[in-house]
Coordinates of C-alpha atoms in Angstrom, one line a residue:
Chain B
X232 CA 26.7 15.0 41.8
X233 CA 30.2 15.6 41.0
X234 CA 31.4 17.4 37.8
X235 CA 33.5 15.2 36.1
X236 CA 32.2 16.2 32.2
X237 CA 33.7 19.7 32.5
X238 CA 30.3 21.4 31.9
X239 CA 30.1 25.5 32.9
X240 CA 32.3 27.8 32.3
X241 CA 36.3 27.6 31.7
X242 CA 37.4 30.8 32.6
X243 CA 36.5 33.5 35.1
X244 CA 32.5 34.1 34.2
X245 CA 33.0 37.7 33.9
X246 CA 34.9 37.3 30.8
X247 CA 31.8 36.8 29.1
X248 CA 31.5 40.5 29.2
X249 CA 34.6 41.3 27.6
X250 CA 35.4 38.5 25.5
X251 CA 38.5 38.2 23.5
X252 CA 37.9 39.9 19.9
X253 CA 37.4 37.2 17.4
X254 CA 41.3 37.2 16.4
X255 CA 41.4 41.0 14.9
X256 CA 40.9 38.7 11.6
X257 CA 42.7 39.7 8.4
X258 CA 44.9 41.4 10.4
X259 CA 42.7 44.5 11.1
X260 CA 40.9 45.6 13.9
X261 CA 38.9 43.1 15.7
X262 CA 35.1 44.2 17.0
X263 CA 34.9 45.5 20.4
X264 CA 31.8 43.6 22.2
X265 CA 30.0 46.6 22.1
X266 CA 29.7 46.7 18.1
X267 CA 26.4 45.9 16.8
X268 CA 26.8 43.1 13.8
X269 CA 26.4 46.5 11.3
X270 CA 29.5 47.9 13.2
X271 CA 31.3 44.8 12.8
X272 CA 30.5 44.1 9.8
X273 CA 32.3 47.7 8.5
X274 CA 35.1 47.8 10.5
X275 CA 36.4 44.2 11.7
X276 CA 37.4 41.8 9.0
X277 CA 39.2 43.0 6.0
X278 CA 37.8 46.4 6.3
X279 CA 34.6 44.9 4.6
X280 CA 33.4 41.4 5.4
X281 CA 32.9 40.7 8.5
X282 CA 29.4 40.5 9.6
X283 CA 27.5 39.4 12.7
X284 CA 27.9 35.7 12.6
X285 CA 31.5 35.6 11.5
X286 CA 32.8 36.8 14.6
X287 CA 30.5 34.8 16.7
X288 CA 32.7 31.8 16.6
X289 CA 35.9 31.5 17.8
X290 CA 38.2 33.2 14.8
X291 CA 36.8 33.7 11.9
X292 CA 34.4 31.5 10.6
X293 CA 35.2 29.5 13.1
X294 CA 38.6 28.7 11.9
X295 CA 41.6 30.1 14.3
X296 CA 42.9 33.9 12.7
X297 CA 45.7 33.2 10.2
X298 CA 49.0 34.2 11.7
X299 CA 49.7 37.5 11.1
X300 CA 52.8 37.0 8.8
X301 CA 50.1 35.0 6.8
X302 CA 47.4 37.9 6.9
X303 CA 50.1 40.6 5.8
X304 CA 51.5 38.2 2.8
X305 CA 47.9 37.8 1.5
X306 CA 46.8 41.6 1.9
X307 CA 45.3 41.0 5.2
X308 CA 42.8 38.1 4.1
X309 CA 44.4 34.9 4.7
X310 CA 42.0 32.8 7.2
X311 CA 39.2 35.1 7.7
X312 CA 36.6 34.3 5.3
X313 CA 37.6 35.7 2.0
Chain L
X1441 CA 15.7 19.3 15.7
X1442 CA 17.4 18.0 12.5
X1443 CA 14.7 17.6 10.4
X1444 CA 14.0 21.6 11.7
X1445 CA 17.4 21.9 10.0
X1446 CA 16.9 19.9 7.0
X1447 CA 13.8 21.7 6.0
X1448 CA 14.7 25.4 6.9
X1449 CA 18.0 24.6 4.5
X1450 CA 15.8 23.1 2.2
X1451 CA 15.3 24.0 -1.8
X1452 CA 11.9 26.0 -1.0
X1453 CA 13.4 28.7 1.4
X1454 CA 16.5 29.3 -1.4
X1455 CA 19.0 30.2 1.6
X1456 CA 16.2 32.5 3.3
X1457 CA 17.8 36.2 2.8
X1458 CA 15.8 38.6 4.1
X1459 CA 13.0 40.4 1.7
X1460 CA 13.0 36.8 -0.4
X1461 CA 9.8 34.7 -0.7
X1462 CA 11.8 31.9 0.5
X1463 CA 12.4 33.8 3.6
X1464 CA 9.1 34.7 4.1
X1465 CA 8.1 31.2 3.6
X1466 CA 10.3 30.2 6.2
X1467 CA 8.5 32.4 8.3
X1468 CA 5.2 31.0 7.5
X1469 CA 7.0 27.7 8.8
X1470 CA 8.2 28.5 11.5
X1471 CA 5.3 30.5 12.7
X1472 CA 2.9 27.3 12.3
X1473 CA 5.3 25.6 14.3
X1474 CA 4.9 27.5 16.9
X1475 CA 1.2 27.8 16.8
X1476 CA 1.5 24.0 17.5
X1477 CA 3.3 24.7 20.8
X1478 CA 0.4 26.6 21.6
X1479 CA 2.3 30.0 21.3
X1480 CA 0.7 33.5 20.5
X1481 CA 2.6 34.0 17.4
X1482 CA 2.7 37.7 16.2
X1483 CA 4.8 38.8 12.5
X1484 CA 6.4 41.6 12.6
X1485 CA 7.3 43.7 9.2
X1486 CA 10.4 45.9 9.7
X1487 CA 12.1 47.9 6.7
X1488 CA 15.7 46.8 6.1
X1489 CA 18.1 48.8 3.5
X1490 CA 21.5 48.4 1.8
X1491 CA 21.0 44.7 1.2
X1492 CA 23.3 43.1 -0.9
X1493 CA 22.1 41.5 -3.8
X1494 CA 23.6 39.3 -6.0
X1495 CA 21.5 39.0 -9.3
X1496 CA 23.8 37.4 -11.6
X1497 CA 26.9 35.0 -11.8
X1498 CA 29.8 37.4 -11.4
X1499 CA 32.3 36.8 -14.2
X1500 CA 36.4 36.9 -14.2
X1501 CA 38.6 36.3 -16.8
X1502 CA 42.3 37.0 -17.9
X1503 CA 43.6 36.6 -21.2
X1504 CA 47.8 36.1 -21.5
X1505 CA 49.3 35.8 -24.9
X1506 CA 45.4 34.7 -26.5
X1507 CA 44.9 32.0 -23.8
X1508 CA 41.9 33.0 -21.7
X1509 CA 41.5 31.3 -18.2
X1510 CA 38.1 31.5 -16.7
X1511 CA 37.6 31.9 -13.1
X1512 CA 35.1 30.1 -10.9
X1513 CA 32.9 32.4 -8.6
X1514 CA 33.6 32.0 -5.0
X1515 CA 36.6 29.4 -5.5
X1516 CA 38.6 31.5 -7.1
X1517 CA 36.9 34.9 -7.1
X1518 CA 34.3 37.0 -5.5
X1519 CA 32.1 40.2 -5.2
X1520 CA 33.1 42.4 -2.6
X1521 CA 30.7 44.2 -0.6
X1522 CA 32.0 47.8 -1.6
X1523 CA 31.9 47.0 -5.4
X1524 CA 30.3 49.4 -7.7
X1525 CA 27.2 47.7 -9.9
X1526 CA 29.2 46.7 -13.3
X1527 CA 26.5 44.5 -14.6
X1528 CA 28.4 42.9 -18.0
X1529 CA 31.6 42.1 -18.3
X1530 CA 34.3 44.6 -19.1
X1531 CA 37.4 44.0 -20.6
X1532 CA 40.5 46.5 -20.0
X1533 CA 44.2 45.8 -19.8
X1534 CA 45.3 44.8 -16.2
X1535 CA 48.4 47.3 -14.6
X1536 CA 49.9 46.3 -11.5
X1537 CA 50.0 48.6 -8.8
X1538 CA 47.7 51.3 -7.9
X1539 CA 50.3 54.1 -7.6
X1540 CA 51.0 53.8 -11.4
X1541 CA 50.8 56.8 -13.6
X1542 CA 47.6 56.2 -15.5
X1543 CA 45.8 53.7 -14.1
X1544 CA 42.3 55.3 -16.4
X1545 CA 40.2 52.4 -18.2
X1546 CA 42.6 49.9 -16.8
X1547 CA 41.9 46.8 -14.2
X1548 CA 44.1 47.4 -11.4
X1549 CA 46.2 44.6 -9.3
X1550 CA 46.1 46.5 -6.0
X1551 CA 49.0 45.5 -3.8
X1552 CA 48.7 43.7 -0.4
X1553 CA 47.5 46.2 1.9
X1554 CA 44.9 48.3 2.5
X1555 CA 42.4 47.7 -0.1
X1556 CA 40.2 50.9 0.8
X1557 CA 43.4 53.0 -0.5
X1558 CA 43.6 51.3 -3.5
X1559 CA 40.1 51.6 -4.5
X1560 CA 40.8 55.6 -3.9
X1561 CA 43.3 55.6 -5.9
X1562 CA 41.5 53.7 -8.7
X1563 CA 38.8 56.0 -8.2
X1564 CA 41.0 59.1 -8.5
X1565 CA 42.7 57.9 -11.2
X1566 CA 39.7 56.5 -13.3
X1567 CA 40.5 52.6 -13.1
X1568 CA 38.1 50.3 -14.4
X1569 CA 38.2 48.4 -11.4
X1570 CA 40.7 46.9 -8.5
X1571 CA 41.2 43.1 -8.1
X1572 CA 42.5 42.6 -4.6
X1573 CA 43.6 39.3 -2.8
X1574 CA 41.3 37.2 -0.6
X1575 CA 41.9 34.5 1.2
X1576 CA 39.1 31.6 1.3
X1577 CA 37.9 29.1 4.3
X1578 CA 39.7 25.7 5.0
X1579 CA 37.6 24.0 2.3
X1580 CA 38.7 26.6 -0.4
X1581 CA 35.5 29.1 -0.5
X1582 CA 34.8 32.5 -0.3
X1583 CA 31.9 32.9 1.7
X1584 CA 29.0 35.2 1.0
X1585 CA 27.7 38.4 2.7
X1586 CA 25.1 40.7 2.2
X1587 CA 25.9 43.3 4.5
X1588 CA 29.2 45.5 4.5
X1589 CA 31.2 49.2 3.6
X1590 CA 29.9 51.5 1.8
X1591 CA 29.5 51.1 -1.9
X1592 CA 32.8 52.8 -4.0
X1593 CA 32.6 54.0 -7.2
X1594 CA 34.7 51.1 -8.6
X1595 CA 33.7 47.6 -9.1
X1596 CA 35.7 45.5 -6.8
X1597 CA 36.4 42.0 -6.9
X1598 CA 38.1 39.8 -4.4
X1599 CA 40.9 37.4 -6.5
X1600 CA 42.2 34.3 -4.4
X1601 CA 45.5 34.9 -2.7
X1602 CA 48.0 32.6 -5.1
X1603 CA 46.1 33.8 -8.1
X1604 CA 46.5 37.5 -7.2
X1605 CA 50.3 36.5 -6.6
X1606 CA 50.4 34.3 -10.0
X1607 CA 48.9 37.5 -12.0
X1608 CA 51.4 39.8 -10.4
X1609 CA 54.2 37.4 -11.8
X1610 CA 52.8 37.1 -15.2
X1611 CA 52.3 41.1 -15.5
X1612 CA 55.7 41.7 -14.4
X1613 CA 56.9 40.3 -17.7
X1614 CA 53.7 40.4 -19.9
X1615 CA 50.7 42.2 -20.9
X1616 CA 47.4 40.4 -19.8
X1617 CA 43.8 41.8 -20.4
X1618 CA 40.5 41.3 -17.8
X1619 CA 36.9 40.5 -18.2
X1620 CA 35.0 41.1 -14.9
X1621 CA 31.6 42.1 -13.9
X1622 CA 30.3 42.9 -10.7
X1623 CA 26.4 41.9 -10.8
X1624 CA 25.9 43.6 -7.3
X1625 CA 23.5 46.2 -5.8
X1626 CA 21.8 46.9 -2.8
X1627 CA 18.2 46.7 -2.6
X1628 CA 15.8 47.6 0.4
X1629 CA 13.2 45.2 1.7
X1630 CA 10.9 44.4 3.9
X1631 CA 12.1 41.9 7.1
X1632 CA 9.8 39.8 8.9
X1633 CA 10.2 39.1 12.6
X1634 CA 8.5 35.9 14.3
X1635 CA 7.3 36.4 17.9
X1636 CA 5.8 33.8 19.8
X1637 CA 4.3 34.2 23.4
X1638 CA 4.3 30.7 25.1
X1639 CA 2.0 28.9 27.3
X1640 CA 3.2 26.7 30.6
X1641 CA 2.0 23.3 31.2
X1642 CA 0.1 24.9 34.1
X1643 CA -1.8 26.6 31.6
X1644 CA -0.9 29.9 32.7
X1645 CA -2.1 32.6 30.2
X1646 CA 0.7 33.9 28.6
X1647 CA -0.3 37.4 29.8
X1648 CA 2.4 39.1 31.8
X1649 CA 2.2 38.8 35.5
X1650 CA 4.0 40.6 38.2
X1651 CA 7.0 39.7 39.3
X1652 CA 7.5 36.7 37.2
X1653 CA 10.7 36.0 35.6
X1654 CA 10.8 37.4 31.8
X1655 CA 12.8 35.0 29.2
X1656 CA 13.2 35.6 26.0
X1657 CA 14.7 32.7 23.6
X1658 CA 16.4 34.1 20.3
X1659 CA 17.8 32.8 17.0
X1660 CA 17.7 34.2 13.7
X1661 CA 16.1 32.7 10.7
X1662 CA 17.4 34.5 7.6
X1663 CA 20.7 33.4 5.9
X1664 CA 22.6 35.3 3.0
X1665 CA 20.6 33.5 0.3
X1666 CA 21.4 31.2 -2.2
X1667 CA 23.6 32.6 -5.6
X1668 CA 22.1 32.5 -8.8
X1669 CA 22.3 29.0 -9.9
X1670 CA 24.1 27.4 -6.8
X1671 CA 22.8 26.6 -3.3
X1672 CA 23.9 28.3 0.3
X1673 CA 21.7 26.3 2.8
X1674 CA 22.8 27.9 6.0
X1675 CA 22.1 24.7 8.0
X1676 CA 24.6 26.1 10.6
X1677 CA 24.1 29.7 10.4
X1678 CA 21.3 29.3 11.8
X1679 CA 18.9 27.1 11.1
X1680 CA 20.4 24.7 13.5
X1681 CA 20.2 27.5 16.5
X1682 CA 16.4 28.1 15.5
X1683 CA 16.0 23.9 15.4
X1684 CA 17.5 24.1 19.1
X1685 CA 15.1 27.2 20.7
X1686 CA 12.3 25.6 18.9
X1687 CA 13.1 22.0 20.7
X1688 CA 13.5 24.2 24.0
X1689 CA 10.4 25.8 23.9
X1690 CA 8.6 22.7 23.3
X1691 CA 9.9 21.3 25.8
X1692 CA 9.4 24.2 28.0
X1693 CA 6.0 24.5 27.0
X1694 CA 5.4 21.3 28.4
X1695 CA 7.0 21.2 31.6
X1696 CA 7.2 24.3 33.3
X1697 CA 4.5 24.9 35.9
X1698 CA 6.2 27.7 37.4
X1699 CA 4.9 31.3 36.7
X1700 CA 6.9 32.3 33.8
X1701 CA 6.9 35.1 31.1
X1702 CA 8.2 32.5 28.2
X1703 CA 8.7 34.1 24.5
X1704 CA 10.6 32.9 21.7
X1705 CA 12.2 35.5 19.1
X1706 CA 13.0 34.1 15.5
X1707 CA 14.4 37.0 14.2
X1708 CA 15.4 38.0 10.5
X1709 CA 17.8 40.0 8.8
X1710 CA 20.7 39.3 11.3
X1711 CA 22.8 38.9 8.0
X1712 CA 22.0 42.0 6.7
X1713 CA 23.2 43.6 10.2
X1714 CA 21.1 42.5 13.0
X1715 CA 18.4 44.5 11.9
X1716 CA 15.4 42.3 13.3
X1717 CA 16.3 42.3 16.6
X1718 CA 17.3 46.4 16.6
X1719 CA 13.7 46.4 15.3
X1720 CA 12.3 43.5 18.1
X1721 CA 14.4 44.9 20.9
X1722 CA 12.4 48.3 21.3
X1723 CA 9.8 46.5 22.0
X1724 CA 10.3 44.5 25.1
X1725 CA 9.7 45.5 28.9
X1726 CA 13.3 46.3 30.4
X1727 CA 13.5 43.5 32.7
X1728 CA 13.5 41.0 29.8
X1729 CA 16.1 38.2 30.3
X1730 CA 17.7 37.3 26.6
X1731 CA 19.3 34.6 25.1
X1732 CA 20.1 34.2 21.7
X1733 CA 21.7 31.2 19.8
X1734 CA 23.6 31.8 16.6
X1735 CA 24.8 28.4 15.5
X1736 CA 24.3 25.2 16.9
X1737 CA 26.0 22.9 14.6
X1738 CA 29.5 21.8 15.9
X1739 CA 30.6 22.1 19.6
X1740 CA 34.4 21.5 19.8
X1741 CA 35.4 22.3 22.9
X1742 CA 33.5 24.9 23.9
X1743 CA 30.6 27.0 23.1
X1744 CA 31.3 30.8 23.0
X1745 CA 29.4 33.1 25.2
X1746 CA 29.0 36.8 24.9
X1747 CA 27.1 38.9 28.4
X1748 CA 25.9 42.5 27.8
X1749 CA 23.9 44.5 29.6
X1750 CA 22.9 43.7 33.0
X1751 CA 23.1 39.8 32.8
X1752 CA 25.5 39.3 35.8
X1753 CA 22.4 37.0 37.8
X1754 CA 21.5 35.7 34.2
X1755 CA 24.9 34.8 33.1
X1756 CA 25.6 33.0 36.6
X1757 CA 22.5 30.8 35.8
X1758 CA 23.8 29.7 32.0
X1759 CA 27.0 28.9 34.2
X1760 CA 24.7 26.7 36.5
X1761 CA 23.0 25.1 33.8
X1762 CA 26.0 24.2 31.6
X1763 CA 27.2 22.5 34.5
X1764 CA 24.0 20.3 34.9
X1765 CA 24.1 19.6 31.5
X1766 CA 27.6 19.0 31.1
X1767 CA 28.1 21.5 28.1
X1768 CA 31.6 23.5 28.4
X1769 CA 31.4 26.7 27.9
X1770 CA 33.9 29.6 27.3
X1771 CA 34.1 33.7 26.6
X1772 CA 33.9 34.4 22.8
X1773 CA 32.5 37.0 20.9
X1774 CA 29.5 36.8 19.8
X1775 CA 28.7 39.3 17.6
X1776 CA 24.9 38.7 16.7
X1777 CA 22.0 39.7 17.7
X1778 CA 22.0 39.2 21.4
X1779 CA 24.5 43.1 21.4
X1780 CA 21.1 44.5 19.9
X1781 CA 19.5 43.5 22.8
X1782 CA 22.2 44.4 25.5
X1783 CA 22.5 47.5 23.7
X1784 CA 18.6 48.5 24.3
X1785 CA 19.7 47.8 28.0
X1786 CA 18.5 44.2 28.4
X1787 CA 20.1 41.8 30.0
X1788 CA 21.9 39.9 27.2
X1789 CA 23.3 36.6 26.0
X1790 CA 24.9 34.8 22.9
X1791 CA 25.7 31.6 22.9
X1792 CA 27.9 29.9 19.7
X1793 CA 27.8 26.0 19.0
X1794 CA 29.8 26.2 15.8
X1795 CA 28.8 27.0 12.3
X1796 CA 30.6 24.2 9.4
X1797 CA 30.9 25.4 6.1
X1798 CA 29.9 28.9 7.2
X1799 CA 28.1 31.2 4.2
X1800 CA 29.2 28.6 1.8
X1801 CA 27.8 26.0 -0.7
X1802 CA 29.3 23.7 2.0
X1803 CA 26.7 24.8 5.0
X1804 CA 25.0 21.6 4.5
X1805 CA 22.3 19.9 6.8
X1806 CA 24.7 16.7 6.7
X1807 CA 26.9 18.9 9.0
X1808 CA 25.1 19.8 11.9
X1809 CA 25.6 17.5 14.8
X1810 CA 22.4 15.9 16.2
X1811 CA 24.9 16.0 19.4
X1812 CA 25.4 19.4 19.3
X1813 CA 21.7 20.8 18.6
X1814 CA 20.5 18.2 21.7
X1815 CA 23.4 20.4 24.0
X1816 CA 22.4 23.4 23.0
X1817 CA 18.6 22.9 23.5
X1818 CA 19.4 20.7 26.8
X1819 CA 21.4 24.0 28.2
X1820 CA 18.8 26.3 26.9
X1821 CA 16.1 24.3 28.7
X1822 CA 18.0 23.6 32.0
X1823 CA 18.5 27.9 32.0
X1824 CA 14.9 28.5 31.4
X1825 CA 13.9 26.1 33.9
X1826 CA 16.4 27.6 36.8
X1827 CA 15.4 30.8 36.6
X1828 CA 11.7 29.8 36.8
X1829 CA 12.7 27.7 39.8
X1830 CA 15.2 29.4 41.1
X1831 CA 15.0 27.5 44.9
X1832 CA 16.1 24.4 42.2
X1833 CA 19.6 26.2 41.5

């Protein structure tokens, strides 16, 4: 059986462990993989809004982080979820 | 799986926060539905606290020269998380900048930056409340959450980006009043866990035996709840990773003759802050093998995985499995319940599939990808089944 439909993992597999933080979104810190979604949801997104789900996609709400010259013209919220 | 989706999202379960009798009803549901695989199904009550509730329409309102313009909630404005109660709508002139001299009774515009600051100095000085800029999602919401900071003393209210930057304009040159109300408070509840002990098609008793492999299959239930008056179906997040485990373990159910330890977790309060499975994890024998799904709904390119805890030999067999099944698969955060799990010291996994219209009106059933829900149960499946076999690998 050959793997022609790219199926498995892109990447080295131990990335998995430390996965890149969903963006830092608004501009603020992004959850460390060892936050639980309470954690997260206090300290990664805006300082306030961030909770479990929203970081389990890739950027917030699964929408790629803002640039950060957008995040610091809208007060750190552009592209992270309100 | 998508008619899983279409009735978990449905009118009856009213967005299934947790403590809500459409959330317990979705529990009812999904319960039966596993009693139909067979399953042991145990509900677990679990106390949650510091929900956010919203119990009203929030209002928002400026007034410029006698013209008032009225905002819409969560288009153009929304509760934050850290607000203060204000349950009718206050009006107070609107100043600009939270360093000003006397901010007392007054609205406040607080500048880009951090918004904690300004609500301290709002509270300091007495301010009626801050409006601070948020940005929305691609289709122009503000999604909901029920679980965040600590609560100020200030009502709080999140103004969209080029309206906070239009009011600045206008007060630079005029006076301009506010109406806002902040119908938020936090309420404690009870959560309700689902957890379902499966049979094999060798009729194994679902009885733990030694040395067989220990699986657990996760996704949570609950969703943020609908607002008064307007629906949030949370068809992505997650009714469509629920629709996916449920598919798997029926398929499981009725396929695996292999000794094997098969349970399926549907866990609520994840919204609230993964407090079903800090409640469910305590609970399992350490050499539990977990795997959570937290949105099954649109696979672009990839689907994001998260490892914790000692998942090195479980991990390697997702790898092998997504490579049967041809599903891609990538290092993302997953920030759900699956770090509840790895944080009780069980070997942990989260697996993301994509969440449309996330924790908005927009979540919609008409959104989740019959595609995507048949790759995530066919990669669930094909991991199940490789660690039961694991000569098969």
């Amino acid at each position: 059986m050959t793997n022609d439909v790219t199926g498995g993992f892109i990447g080295n597999l131990d990335e998995a462990f430390t996965p890149p933080a969903a963006g830092g979104c608004c501009g603020g810190p992004a959850a460390t993989p060892e936050a639980t979604a309470t954690e997260a949801a206090a300290t990664s997104c805006c300082g306030s809004q961030t909770t479990a789900s929203q970081t389990a996609v890739a950027g917030c709400c699964g929408q790629a982080p803002a640039p950060a010259s957008e995040q610091a013209a809208s007060g750190g919220s552009a592209g992270c979820c309100g | 799986m998508l008619g899983t989706v279409r009735k978990l999202a449905g009118d009856d379960y009213t967005g299934r926060r947790v403590g809500t009798p459409g959330g317990r009803d979705a529990a009812a549901w999904l319960a039966e539905q596993l009693r139909e695989l067979g399953a042991e199904v145990e509900l677990v009550s679990f106390p949650v606290a510091g929900v956010r509730e919203l119990y009203d329409t929030p209002v928002l309102e400026w007034s410029v020269g006698g013209q008032a313009r009225r905002l819409e909630h969560r288009r153009e404005f929304v509760e934050h998380l850290a607000s203060a109660e204000m349950p009718q709508p206050h009006t107070a002139p609107l100043t600009a900048d939270a360093d000003a001299a006397d901010v007392r009774g007054r609205w406040v515009l607080a500048d880009a930056g951090d918004w904690a600051r300004a609500c301290s100095r709002a509270e300091a000085g007495g301010a009626a409340g801050v409006l601070m800029a948020r940005g929305t999602d691609a289709e122009g919401w503000m999604p909901k959450m029920i679980a965040g900071p600590a609560t100020r003393a200030v009502p709080v209210i999140g103004l969209r980006t080029d309206l906070h930057r239009h009011l600045a304009d206008t007060l630079a040159h005029t006076a301009v009043q506010v109406t806002g109300s902040t119908p938020l408070r936090q309420v404690a509840v009870d959560g309700l866990n689902i957890h379902a002990r499966l049979p094999n098609a060798a009729h194994h008793t679902p009885e733990a035996g030694p040395g067989r492999p220990r699986v657990l299959l996760t996704a949570h239930y609950d969703g943020v709840g609908d607002d008064p008056g307007r629906r949030l179906p949370a068809a992505a997040d997650n009714a469509s990773g629920v629709a996916a485990v449920l598919e798997a373990a029926r398929v499981l159910s009725a396929t695996v003759t292999a000794p094997l330890d098969l349970a399926v977790a549907f866990l609520d309060a994840e919204e609230a802050g993964a407090w079903g499975s800090a409640h469910h994890a305590r609970t399992l024998p350490p050499e539990t093998a977990v795997i959570n799904l937290d949105g099954a709904a649109q696979l672009h390119q990839a689907a994001s995985v998260e490892a914790g805890g000692p998942a090195h030999a479980l991990l390697a067999t997702l790898d092998q499995a997504a490579w049967l099944t041809a599903v891609p698969l990538r290092a993302g955060a997953m920030a759900s319940d699956n770090r509840r799990y790895a944080a009780a010291g069980l070997a942990a996994i989260g697996i993301g599939m994509g969440m449309p219209g996330y924790q908005t009106p927009a979540e919609t059933p008409e959104r989740v990808e019959a595609a995507t829900l048949a790759a995530a149960a066919r990669l669930l499946t094909a991991t199940v089944w490789l660690i039961s076999c694991p000569s098969s690998a």
